[in-house]
XYZ file of C-alpha atoms in Angstrom:
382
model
C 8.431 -27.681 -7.182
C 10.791 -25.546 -8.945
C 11.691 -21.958 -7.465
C 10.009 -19.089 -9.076
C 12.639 -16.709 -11.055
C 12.503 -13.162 -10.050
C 13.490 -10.321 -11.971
C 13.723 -7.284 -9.873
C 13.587 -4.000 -11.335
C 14.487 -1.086 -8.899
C 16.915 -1.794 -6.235
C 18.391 0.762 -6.054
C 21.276 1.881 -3.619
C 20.686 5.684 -3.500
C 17.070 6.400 -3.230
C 15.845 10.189 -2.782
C 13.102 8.402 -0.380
C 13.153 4.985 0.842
C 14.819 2.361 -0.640
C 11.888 -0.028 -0.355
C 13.254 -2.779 -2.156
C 16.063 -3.075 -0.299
C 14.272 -2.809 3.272
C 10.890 -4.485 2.560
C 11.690 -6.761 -0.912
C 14.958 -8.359 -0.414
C 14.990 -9.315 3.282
C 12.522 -11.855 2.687
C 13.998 -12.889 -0.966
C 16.786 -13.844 0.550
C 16.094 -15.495 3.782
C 16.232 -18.713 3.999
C 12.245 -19.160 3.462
C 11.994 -17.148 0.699
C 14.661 -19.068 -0.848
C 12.366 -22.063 -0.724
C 9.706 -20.055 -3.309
C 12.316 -17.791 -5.291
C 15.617 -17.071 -6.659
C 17.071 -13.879 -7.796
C 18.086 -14.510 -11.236
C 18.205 -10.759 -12.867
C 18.257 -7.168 -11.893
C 16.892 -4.213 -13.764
C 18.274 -0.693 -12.948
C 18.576 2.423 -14.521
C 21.973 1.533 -15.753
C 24.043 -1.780 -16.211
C 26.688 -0.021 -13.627
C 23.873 0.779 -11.391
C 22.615 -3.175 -11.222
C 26.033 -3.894 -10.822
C 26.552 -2.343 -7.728
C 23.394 -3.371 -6.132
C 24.234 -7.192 -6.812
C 27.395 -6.452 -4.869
C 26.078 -3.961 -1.570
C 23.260 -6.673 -1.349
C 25.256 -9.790 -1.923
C 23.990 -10.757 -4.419
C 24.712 -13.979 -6.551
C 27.594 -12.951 -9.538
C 25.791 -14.831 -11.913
C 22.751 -12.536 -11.347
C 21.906 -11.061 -14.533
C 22.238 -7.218 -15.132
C 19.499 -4.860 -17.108
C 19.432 -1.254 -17.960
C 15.933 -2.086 -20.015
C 13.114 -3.736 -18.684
C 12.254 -4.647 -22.414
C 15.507 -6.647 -22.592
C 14.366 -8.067 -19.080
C 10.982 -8.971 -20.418
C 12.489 -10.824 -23.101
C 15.140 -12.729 -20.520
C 13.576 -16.706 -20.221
C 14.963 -17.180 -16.988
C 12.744 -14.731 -15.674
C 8.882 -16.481 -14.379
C 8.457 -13.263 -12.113
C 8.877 -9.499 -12.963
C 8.813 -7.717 -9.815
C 8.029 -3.487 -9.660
C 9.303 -1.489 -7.040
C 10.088 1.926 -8.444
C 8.117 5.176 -8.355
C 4.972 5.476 -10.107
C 5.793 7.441 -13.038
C 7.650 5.067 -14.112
C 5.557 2.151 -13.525
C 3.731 1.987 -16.695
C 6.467 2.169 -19.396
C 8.241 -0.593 -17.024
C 5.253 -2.631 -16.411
C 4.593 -2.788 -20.307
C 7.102 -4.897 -21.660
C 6.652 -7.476 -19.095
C 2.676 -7.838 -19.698
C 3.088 -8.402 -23.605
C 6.182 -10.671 -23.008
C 3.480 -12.564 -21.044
C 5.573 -12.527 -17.403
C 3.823 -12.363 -14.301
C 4.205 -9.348 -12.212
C 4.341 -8.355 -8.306
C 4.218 -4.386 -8.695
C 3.961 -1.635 -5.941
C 1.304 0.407 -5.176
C -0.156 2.726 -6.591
C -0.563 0.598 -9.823
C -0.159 3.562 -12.226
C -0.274 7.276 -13.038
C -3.557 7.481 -14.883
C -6.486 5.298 -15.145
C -6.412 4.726 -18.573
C -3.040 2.785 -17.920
C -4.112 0.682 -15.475
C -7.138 -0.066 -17.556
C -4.635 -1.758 -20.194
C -2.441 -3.172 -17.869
C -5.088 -4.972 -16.768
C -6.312 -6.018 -19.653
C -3.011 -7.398 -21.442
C -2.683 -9.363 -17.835
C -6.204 -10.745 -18.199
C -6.120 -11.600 -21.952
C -2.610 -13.475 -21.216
C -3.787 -14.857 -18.159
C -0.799 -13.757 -15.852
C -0.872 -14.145 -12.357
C -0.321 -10.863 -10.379
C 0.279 -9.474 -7.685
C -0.220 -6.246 -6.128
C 1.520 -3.892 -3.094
C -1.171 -3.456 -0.571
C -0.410 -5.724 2.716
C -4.078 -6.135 3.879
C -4.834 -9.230 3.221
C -1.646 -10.972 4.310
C -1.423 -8.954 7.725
C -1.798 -10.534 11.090
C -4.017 -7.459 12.332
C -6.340 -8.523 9.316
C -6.253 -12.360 10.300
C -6.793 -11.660 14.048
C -9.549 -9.259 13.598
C -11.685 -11.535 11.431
C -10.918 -14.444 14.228
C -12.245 -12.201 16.940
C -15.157 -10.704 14.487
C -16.302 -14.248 13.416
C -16.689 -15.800 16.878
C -19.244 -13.177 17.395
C -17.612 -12.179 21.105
C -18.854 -8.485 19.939
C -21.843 -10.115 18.042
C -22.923 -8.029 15.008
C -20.869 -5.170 13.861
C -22.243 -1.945 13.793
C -20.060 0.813 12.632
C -16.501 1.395 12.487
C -14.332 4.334 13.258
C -10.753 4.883 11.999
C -8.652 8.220 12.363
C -5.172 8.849 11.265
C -2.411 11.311 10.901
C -0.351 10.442 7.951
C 3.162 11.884 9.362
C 3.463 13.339 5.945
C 1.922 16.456 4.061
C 1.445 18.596 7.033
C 3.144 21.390 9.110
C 6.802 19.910 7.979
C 8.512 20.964 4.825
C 8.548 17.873 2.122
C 11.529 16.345 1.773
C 12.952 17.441 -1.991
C 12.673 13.663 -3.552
C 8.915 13.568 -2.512
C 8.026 16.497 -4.539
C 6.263 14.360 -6.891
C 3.396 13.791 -4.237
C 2.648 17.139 -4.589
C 1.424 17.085 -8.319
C -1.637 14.867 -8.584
C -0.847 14.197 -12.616
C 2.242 11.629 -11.225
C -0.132 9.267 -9.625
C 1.263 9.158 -6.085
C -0.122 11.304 -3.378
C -2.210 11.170 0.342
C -4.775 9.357 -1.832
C -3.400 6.828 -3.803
C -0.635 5.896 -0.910
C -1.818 6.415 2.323
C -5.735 6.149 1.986
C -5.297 2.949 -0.243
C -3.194 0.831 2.454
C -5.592 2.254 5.027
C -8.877 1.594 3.230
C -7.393 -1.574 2.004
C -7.120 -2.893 5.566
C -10.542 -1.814 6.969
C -12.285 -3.152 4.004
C -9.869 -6.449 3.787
C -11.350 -7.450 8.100
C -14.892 -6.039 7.516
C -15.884 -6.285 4.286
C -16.132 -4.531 0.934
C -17.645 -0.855 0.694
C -21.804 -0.679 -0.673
C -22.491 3.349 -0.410
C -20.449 6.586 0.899
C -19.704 10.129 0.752
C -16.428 11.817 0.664
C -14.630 14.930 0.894
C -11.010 15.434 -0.165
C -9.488 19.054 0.797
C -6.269 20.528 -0.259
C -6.133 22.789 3.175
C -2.496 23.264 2.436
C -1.768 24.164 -1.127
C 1.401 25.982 -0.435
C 4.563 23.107 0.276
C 7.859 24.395 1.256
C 10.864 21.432 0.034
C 13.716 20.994 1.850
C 17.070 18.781 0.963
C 18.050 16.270 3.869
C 22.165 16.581 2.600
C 21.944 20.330 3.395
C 20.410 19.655 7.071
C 17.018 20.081 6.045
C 17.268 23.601 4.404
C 14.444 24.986 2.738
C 15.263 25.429 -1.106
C 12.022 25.840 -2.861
C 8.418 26.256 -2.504
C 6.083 24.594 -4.454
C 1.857 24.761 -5.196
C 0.086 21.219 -4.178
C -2.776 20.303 -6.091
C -3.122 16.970 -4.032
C -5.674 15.686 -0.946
C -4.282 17.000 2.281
C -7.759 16.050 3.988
C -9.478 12.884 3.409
C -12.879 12.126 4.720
C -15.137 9.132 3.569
C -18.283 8.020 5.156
C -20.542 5.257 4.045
C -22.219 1.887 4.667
C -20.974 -1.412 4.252
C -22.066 -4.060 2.493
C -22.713 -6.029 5.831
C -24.653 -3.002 7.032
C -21.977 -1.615 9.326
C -21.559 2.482 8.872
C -17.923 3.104 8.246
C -16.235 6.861 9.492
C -12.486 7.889 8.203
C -10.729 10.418 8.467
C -7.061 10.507 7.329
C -5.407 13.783 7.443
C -1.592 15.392 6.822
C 0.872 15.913 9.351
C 1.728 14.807 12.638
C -0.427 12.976 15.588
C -1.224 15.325 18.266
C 1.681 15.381 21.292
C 1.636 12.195 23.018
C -1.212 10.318 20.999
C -0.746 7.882 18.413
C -0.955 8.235 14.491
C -4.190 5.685 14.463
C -7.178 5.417 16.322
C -9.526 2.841 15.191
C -12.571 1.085 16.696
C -14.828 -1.649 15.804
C -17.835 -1.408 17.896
C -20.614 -4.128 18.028
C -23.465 -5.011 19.815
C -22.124 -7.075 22.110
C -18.297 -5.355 22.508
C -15.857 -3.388 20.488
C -12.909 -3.697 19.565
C -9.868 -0.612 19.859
C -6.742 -0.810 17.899
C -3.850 2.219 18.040
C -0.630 2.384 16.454
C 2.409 4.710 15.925
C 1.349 5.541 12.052
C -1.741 5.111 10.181
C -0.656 2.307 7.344
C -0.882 -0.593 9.890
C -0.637 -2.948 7.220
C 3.199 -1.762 6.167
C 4.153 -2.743 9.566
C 2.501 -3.413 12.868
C 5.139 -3.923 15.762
C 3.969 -2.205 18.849
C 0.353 -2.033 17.815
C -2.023 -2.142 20.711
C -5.564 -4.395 20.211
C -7.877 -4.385 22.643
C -11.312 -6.256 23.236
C -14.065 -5.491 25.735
C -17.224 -7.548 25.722
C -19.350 -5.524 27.904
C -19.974 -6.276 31.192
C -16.260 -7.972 31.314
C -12.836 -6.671 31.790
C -10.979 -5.284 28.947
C -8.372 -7.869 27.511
C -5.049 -6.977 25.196
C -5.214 -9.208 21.838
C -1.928 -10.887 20.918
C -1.030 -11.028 17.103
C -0.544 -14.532 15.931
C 2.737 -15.963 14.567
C 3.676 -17.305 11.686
C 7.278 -18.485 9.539
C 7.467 -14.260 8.721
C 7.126 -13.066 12.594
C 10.672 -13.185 13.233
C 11.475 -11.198 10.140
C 12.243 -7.415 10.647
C 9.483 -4.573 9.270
C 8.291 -3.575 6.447
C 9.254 -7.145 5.288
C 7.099 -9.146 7.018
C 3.576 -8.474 5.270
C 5.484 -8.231 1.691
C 7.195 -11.545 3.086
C 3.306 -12.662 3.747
C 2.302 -12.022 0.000
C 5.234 -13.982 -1.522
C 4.208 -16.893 0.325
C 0.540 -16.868 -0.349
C 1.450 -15.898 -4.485
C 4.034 -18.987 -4.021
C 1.570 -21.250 -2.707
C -1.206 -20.383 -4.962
C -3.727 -19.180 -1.888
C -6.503 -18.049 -3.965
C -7.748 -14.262 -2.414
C -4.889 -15.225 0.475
C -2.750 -12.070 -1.650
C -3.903 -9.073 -3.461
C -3.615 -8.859 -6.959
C -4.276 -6.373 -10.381
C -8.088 -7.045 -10.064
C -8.363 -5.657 -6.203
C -5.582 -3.401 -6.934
C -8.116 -1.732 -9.474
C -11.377 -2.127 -7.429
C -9.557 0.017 -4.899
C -8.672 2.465 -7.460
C -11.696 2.864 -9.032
C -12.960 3.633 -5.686
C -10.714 6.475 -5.841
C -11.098 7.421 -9.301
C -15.107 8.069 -8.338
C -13.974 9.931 -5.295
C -11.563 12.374 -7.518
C -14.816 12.641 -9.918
C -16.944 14.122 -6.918
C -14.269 16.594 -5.937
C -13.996 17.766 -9.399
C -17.424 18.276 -9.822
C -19.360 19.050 -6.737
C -17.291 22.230 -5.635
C -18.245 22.838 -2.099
C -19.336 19.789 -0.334
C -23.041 19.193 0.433
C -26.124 20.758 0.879
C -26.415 24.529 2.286
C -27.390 24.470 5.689
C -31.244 25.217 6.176
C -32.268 28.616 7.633
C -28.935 29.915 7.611
């Protein structure tokens, strides 16, 4: 089988934030089993100069093809695969051209700004029957996989609710750094929610099971940010008014009949503890997973998993391996959806149609903070 052409549009080589398709894109692109799957065949950057010098900082081959327009890249032949990894603002003008040249598209998470333009991204994909693919790591991680093992041989027989806690390391006590100002405005499409609670929620709901009912409360406890610029030693130079989820709280039921609890919040884990705290409990055992930050499914190196069937000791879970274990993090679970979209594992990889079930779950959770104001009913006799 013939390698599948990628055009990549945003690596860059000075990123305000992270530079995630140089850390969690390319490493796997260019090992030596993604080169099985793909080839690098074009880059797309803000300026021809730009994807010139990020062919050579990353290596890349000289007859890689350079692209200040992801129109022009659309249009390239050589290209099978467009591949996203820019911020969200820009994803929809960029995401565009490749739909109605009929390309199939990897893009990062969140999908796009507004509803409405995921709506017809989806669509055009649909109606041209691309194959996508979509940023969220749950369904290729190794936490996923071993969970369902351990949930399926019934050694905590039927689940029963679920618990998951997390500090997000991120919109807290800390100033923002400058470049992430843009997860303070909720009209850009990237914030708490649309980040952190959709890798998180992606996860749970990926091992146990999609959500039936809930409730949920998102608070904006902080609405005053201060910004600071790393290349001045972290020097406060403005302060900005938030308008995005500090606080987010879901409860509900799952469609298995297990209650679900979360509760992600801003800011850093308390002194000493870790940044997630999750349990699976069942009638027969439960199952406790902790690791440094709460999007386990980004990385997972140093997690801790931990079974205890009651009545028996408690045992620490071992991850299994596969051709990606060896590979450094935050490749390895994009390195996981490659292979799956390469080999065609049907639901093995998310894609546009998950990527917008999980929004839509937001989207209804935005509508109920809109519209409810304060949160519940008044407490009787009070």
């Amino acid at each position: 089988m013939s390698r599948i052409r990628v055009g990549l549009i945003g690596l860059s080589t000075t990123s305000q934030s992270t530079n995630w398709a140089g850390s969690a894109h390319l490493p796997y692109l260019q090992s030596p089993q993604g080169q099985k799957h793909y080839e690098i065949v074009a880059l797309c950057n803000s300026s021809i100069a730009s994807a010139e010098k990020s062919i050579q900082q990353y290596g890349l081959p000289a007859s890689t093809k350079t692209y200040d327009s992801a129109t022009k890249l659309a249009r390239d032949p050589d290209v099978d695969l467009v591949v996203n990894v820019t911020h969200v603002e820009k994803h929809y003008e960029l995401l565009v051209p490749a739909v109605q040249a009929g390309k199939n598209v990897f893009t990062e998470l969140p999908f796009a700004s507004t509803m409405d333009q995921m709506r017809e991204l989806l669509q055009t994909a649909q109606e041209k029957k691309l194959r996508t693919a979509f940023g969220m790591q749950g369904q290729t991680s190794p936490v996923t996989k071993l969970l369902r093992e351990v949930i399926a041989s019934h050694k905590i027989g039927k689940v029963l609710s679920t618990t998951w806690t997390g500090a997000a390391m991120f919109a807290g006590e800390k100033p923002l750094f400058i470049g992430g100002r843009a997860f303070t405005q909720r009209k850009t499409g990237g914030n708490l929610v649309t980040v952190f609670f959709l890798h998180s929620i992606n996860l749970i709901l990926a091992t146990l099971g999609e959500l039936d009912t809930f409730h949920s409360i998102l608070g904006n406890q902080r609405p005053t940010v201060e910004l600071m610029d790393p290349q001045q030693g972290g020097k406060v130079v403005e302060t900005v008014q938030k308008d995005t989820p500090d606080q987010v709280l879901l409860q509900g039921r799952l469609a298995s009949g297990a209650l679900l609890s979360y509760h992600l919040r801003g800011g850093e884990p308390f002194p000493g503890e870790k940044g997630l705290m999750w349990s699976i409990y069942g009638e027969k055992g439960e199952i406790h997973i902790t690791y440094a930050t709460c999007v386990l499914d980004i990385q997972h190196e140093g997690a801790s998993i931990k079974l205890h069937v009651f009545g028996q000791d408690v045992q620490e879970l071992e991850l299994p391996e596969d051709d990606m274990s060896g590979m450094a993090h935050p490749a390895q679970n994009v390195g996981r959806i490659y292979e799956a979209y390469a080999k065609g594992e049907e639901g093995g990889y998310p894609d546009w149609e998950l990527g917008m079930k999980r929004h839509e779950l937001i989207e209804e959770m935005w509508r109920r903070w809109d519209g409810e104001g304060a949160f519940g009913q008044p407490v009787a006799g009070v």
